[in-house]
CSV table of C-alpha atoms in Angstrom, one decimal:
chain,number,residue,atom,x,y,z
M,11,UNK,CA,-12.4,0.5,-34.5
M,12,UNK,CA,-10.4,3.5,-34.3
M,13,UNK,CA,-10.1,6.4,-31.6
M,14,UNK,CA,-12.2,8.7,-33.5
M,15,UNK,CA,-15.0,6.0,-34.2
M,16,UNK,CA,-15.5,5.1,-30.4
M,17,UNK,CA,-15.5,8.6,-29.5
M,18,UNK,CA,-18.2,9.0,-32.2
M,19,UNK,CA,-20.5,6.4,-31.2
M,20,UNK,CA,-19.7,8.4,-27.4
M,21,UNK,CA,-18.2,4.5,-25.9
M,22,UNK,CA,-17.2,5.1,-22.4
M,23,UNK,CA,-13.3,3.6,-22.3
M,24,UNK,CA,-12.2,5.1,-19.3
M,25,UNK,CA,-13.8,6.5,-16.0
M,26,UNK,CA,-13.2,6.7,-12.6
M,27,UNK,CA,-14.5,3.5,-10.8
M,28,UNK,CA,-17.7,3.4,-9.2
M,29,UNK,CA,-16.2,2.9,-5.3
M,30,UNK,CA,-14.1,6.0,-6.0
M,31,UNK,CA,-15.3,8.6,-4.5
M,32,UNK,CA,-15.2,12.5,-6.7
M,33,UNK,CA,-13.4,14.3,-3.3
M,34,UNK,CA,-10.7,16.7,-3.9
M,35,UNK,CA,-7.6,14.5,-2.9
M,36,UNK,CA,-5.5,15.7,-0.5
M,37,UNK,CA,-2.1,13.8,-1.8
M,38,UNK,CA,1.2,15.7,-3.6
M,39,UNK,CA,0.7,15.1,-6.8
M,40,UNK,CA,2.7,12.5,-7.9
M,41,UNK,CA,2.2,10.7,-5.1
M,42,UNK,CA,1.4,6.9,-5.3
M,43,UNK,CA,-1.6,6.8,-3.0
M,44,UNK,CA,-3.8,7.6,-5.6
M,45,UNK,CA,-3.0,5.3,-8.0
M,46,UNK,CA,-3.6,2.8,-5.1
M,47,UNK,CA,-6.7,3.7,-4.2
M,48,UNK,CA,-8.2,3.6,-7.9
M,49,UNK,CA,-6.3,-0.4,-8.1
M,50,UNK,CA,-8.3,-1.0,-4.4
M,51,UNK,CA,-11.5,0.4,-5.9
M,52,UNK,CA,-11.8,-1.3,-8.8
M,53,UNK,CA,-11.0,-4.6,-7.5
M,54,UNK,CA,-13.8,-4.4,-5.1
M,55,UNK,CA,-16.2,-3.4,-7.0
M,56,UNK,CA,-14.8,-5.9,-9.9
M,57,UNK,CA,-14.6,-9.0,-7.7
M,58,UNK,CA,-18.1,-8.0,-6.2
M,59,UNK,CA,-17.1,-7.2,-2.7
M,60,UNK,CA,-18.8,-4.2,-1.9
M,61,UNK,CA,-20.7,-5.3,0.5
M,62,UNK,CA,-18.2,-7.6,2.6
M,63,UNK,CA,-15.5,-5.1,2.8
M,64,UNK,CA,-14.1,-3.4,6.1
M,65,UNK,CA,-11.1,-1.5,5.6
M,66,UNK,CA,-8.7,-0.2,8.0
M,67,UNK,CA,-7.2,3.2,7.7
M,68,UNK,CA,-4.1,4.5,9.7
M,69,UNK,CA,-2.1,7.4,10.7
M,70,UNK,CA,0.1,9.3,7.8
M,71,UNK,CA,-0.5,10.4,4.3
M,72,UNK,CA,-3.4,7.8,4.1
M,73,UNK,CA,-5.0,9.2,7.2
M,74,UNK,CA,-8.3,9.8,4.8
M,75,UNK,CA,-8.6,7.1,2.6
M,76,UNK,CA,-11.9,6.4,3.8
M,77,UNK,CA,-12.5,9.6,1.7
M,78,UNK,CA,-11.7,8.2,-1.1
M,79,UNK,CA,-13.1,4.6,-1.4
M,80,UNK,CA,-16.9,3.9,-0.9
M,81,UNK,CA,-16.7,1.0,1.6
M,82,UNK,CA,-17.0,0.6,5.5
M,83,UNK,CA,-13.8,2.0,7.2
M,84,UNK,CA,-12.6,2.0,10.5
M,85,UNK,CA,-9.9,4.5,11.9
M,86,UNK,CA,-6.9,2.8,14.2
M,87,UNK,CA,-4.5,4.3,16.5
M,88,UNK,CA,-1.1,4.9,15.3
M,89,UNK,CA,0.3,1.4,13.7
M,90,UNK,CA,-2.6,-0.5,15.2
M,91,UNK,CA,-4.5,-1.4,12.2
M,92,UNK,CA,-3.5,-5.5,12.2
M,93,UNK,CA,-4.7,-5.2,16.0
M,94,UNK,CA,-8.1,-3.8,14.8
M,95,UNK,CA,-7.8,-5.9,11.7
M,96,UNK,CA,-7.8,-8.6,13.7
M,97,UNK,CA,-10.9,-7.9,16.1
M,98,UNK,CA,-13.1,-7.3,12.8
M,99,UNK,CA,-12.0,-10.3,10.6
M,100,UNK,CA,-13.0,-12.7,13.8
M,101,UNK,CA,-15.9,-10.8,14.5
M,102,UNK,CA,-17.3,-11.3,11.4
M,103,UNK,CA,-15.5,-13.7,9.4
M,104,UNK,CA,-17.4,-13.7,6.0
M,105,UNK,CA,-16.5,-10.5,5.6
M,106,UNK,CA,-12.6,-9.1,3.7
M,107,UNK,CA,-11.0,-7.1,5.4
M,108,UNK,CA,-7.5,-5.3,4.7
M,109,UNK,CA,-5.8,-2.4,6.3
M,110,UNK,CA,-3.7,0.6,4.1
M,111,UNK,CA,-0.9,1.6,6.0
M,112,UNK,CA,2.6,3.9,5.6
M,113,UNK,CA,5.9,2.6,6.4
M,114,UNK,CA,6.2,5.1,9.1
M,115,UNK,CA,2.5,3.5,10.8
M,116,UNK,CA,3.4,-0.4,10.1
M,117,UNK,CA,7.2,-0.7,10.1
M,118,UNK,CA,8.0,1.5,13.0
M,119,UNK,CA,5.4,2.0,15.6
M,120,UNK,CA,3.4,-0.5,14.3
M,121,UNK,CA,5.4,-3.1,14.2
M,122,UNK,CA,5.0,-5.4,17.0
M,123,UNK,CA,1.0,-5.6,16.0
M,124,UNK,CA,2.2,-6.2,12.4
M,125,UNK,CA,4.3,-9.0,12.9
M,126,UNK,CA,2.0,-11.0,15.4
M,127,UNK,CA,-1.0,-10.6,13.5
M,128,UNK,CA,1.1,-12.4,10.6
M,129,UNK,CA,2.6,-14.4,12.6
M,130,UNK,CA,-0.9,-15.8,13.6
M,131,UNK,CA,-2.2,-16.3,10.0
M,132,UNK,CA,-5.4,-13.6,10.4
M,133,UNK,CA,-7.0,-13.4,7.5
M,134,UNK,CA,-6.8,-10.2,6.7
M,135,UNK,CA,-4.6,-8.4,3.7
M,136,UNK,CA,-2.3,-5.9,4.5
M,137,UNK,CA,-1.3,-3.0,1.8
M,138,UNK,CA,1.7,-1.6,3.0
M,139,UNK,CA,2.9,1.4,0.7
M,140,UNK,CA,6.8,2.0,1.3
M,141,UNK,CA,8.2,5.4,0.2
M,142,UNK,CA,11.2,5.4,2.5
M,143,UNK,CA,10.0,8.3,4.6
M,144,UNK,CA,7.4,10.2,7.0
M,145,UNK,CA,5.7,11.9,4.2
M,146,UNK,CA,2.8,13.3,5.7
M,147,UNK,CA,4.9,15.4,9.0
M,148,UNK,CA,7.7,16.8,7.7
M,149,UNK,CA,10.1,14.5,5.8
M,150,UNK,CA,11.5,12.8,8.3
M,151,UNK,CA,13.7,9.5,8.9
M,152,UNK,CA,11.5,6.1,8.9
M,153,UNK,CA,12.7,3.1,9.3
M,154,UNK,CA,12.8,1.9,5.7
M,155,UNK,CA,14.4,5.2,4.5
M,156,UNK,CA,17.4,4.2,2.5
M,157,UNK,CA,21.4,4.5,3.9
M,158,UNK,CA,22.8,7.9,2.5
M,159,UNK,CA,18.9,9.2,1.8
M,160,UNK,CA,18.9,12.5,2.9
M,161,UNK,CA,15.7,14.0,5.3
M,162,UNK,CA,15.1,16.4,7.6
M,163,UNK,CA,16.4,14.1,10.8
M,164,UNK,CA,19.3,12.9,8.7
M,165,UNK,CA,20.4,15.6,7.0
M,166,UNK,CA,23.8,14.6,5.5
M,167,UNK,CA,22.1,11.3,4.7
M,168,UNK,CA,21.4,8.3,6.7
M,169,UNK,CA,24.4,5.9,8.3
M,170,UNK,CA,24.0,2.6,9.2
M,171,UNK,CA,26.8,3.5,12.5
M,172,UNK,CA,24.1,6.1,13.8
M,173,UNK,CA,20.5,5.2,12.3
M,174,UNK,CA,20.9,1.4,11.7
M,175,UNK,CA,19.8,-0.4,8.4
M,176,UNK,CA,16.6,0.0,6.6
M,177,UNK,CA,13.5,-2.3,8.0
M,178,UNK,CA,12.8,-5.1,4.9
M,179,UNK,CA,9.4,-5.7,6.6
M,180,UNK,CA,8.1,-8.1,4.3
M,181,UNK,CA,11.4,-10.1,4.3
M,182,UNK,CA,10.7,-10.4,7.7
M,183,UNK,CA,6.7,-11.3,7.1
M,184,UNK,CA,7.4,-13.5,4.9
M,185,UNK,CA,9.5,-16.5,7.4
M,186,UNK,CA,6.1,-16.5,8.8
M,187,UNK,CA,4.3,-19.9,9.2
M,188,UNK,CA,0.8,-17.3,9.0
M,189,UNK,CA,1.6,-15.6,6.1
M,190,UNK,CA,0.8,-17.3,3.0
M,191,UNK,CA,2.1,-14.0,0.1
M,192,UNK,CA,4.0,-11.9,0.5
M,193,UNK,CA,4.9,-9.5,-2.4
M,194,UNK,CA,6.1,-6.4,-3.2
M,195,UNK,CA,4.9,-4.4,-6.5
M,196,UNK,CA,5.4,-0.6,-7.6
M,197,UNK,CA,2.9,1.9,-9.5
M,198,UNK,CA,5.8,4.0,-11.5
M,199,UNK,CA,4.6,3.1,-14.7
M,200,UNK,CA,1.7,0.7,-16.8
M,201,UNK,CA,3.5,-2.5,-16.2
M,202,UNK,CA,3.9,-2.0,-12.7
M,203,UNK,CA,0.8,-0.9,-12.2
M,204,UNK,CA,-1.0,-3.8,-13.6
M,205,UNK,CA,1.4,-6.5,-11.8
M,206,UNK,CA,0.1,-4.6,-8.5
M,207,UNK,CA,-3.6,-4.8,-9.3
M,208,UNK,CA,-3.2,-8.6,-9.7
M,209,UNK,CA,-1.2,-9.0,-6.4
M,210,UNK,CA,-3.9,-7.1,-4.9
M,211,UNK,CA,-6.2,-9.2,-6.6
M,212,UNK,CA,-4.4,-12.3,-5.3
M,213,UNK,CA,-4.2,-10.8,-1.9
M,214,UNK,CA,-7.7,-10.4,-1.5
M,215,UNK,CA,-9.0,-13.6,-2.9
M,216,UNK,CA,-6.7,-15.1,0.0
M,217,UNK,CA,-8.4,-13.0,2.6
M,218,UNK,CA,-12.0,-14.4,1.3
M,219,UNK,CA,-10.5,-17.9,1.3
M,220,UNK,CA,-9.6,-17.6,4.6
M,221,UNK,CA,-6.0,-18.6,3.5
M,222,UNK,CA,-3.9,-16.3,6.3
M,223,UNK,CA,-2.3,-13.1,5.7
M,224,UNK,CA,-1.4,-11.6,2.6
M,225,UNK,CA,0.8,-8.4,2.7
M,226,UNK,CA,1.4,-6.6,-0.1
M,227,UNK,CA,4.3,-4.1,-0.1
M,228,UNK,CA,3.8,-1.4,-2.9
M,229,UNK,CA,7.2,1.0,-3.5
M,230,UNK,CA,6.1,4.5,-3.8
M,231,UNK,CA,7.8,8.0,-4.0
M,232,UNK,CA,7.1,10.5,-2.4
M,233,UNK,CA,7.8,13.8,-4.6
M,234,UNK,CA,7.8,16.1,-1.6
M,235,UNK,CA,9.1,14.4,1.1
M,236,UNK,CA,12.3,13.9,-1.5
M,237,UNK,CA,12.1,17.3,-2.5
M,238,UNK,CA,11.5,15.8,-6.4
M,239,UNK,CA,9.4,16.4,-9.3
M,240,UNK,CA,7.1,13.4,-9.4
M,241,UNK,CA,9.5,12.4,-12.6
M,242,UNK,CA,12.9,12.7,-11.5
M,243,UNK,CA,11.2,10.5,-8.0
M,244,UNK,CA,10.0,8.2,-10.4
M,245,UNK,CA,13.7,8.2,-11.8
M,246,UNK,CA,15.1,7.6,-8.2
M,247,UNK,CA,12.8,5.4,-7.1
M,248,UNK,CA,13.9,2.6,-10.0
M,249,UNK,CA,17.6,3.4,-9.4
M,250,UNK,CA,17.5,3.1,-5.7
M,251,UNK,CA,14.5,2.0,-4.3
M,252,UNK,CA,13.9,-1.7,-6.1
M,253,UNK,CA,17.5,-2.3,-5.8
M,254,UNK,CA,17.2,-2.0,-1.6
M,255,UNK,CA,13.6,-3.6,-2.0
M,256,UNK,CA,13.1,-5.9,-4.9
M,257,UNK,CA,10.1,-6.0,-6.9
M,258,UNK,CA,8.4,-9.4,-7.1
M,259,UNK,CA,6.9,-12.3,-4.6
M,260,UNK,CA,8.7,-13.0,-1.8
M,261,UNK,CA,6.3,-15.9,-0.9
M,262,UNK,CA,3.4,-17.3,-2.5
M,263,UNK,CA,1.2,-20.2,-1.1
C-alpha cells in the first residue's frame, strides 16, 4: 500500500502515545528529554503497565516530567530519587518503579544514594540521561562533563589537574553484585533510538521480575548548555561523547 493510499483510507501511522501528555514542553528544542519521554510512554502503555507504575522525578531539566507522562509520580530532593525509589518499590512491591534523573542530580549530589541503592539490588530501573553538563542552571561543570569541554565554571575548558576526570557512573554500577544491566544507549538518530526503547524495555521487565537494578544511561546533548544548534550537538555528541562513554551493555544478567 502506498503513502497516498493509507492517507486515503485516513490509517492512523503515527500519533503521540496515549500516556503522553499534550502540555507545552518546557525542553530546548533539540533536547533529548523528549524523545525519552515518548520511548518511557510508550513502553508503559505497550507492556500494559499503567497501572503499576511509580515514577520518580528529580531536580534539573527533568524537574517536570511528571508533566509529561500520565502515570503516578513522586518528586525527590536533589539526587535522592534511588533513596525514595527504594521506600516505594518495598512498600509496594508489585508495582515498577523507575526514577529519570540528570547527571548533575545522580552523578554528583546524588551519588552516594545511587550507588547503595545498586549496590543493594532494589528493584527499581534507573534512567540516567548524561549530557555532560548542568543544563537546566546555567551551563555549568558536572561531573561527567568531558576534559577540554568548555562551560561557564570552566571556561578555557575542563583539566583533569584542576577539575579531575569525568564520572563513568555506570562503569562504576555496573561491578555491582545488585545490579543485573547496565547499559548505555543514545537518541541522536532512528537506530539509536530504537536500541534505547529495547534497553528500556529490557530494564523494565527486570524491575517487574524483581531481577535488581537496571540503569540505563542514555547520552544526550544539550543544544544550549553547548551553545549548539541541535545538529552540530548531534555532530559533537558522536565525535566526543560515545568515544568518553561508549554506546552499548556494560552488563547484562
Amino acid at each position: 500500500m502506498t503513502p497516498e493510499e493509507i492517507i486515503a483510507q485516513g490509517t492512523k501511522i503515527y500519533s503521540r502515545p496515549r500516556l503522553l501528555t499534550d502540555n507545552i514542553t518546557h525542553y530546548c528544542p533539540g533536547c533529548g528529554h523528549g524523545v525519552v519521554h515518548r520511548l518511557v510512554a510508550e513502553l508503559i502503555d505497550e507492556m500494559g503497565l499503567e497501572d503499576r507504575t511509580v515514577a520518580v522525578a528529580p531536580v534539573g531539566c527533568a524537574v517536570f516530567a511528571y508533566n509529561y507522562i500520565d502515570v503516578d509520580w513522586v518528586e525527590a530532593a536533589h539526587g535522592r530519587a534511588p533513596a525514595v525509589a527504594t521506600a516505594l518499590s518495598r512498600l509496594n512491591p508489585e508495582n515498577m518503579v523507575f526514577t529519570y534523573q540528570g547527571d548533575g542530580d545522580l552523578a554528583a549530589i546524588g551519588t552516594a544514594e545511587t550507588i547503595h541503592a545498586a549496590n543493594r539490588g532494589e528493584n527499581i530501573t534507573i534512567i540516567f540521561i548524561n549530557n555532560a553538563i548542568y543544563g537546566m542552571t546555567g551551563g555549568q561543570m558536572a561531573p561527567t562533563t568531558l576534559l577540554g569541554q568548555k562551560t561557564a565554571t570552566s571556561p578555557y575548558g575542563r583539566r583533569a589537574d584542576l577539575n579531575g576526570f569525568p564520572l563513568k557512573m555506570s562503569d562504576l554500577l555496573a561491578q555491582l553484585d545488585g545490579t543485573c544491566y547496565v547499559t548505555r544507549q543514545a537518541v541522536y538518530s532512528p537506530a539509536a533510538v530504537r536500541k534505547t526503547k529495547a534497553a528500556l524495555k529490557k530494564a523494565f521487565q527486570n524491575t517487574i521480575d524483581k531481577r535488581g537494578t537496571s540503569v540505563v544511561e542514555i547520552v544526550s546533548n544539550c543544544p544550549s548548555g553547548w551553545k549548539m544548534p541541535p545538529e552540530k550537538a548531534n555532530e559533537w555528541l558522536v565525535a566526543n561523547m560515545t568515544e568518553k562513554y561508549p554506546l552499548g551493555d556494560l552488563k547484562n544478567i
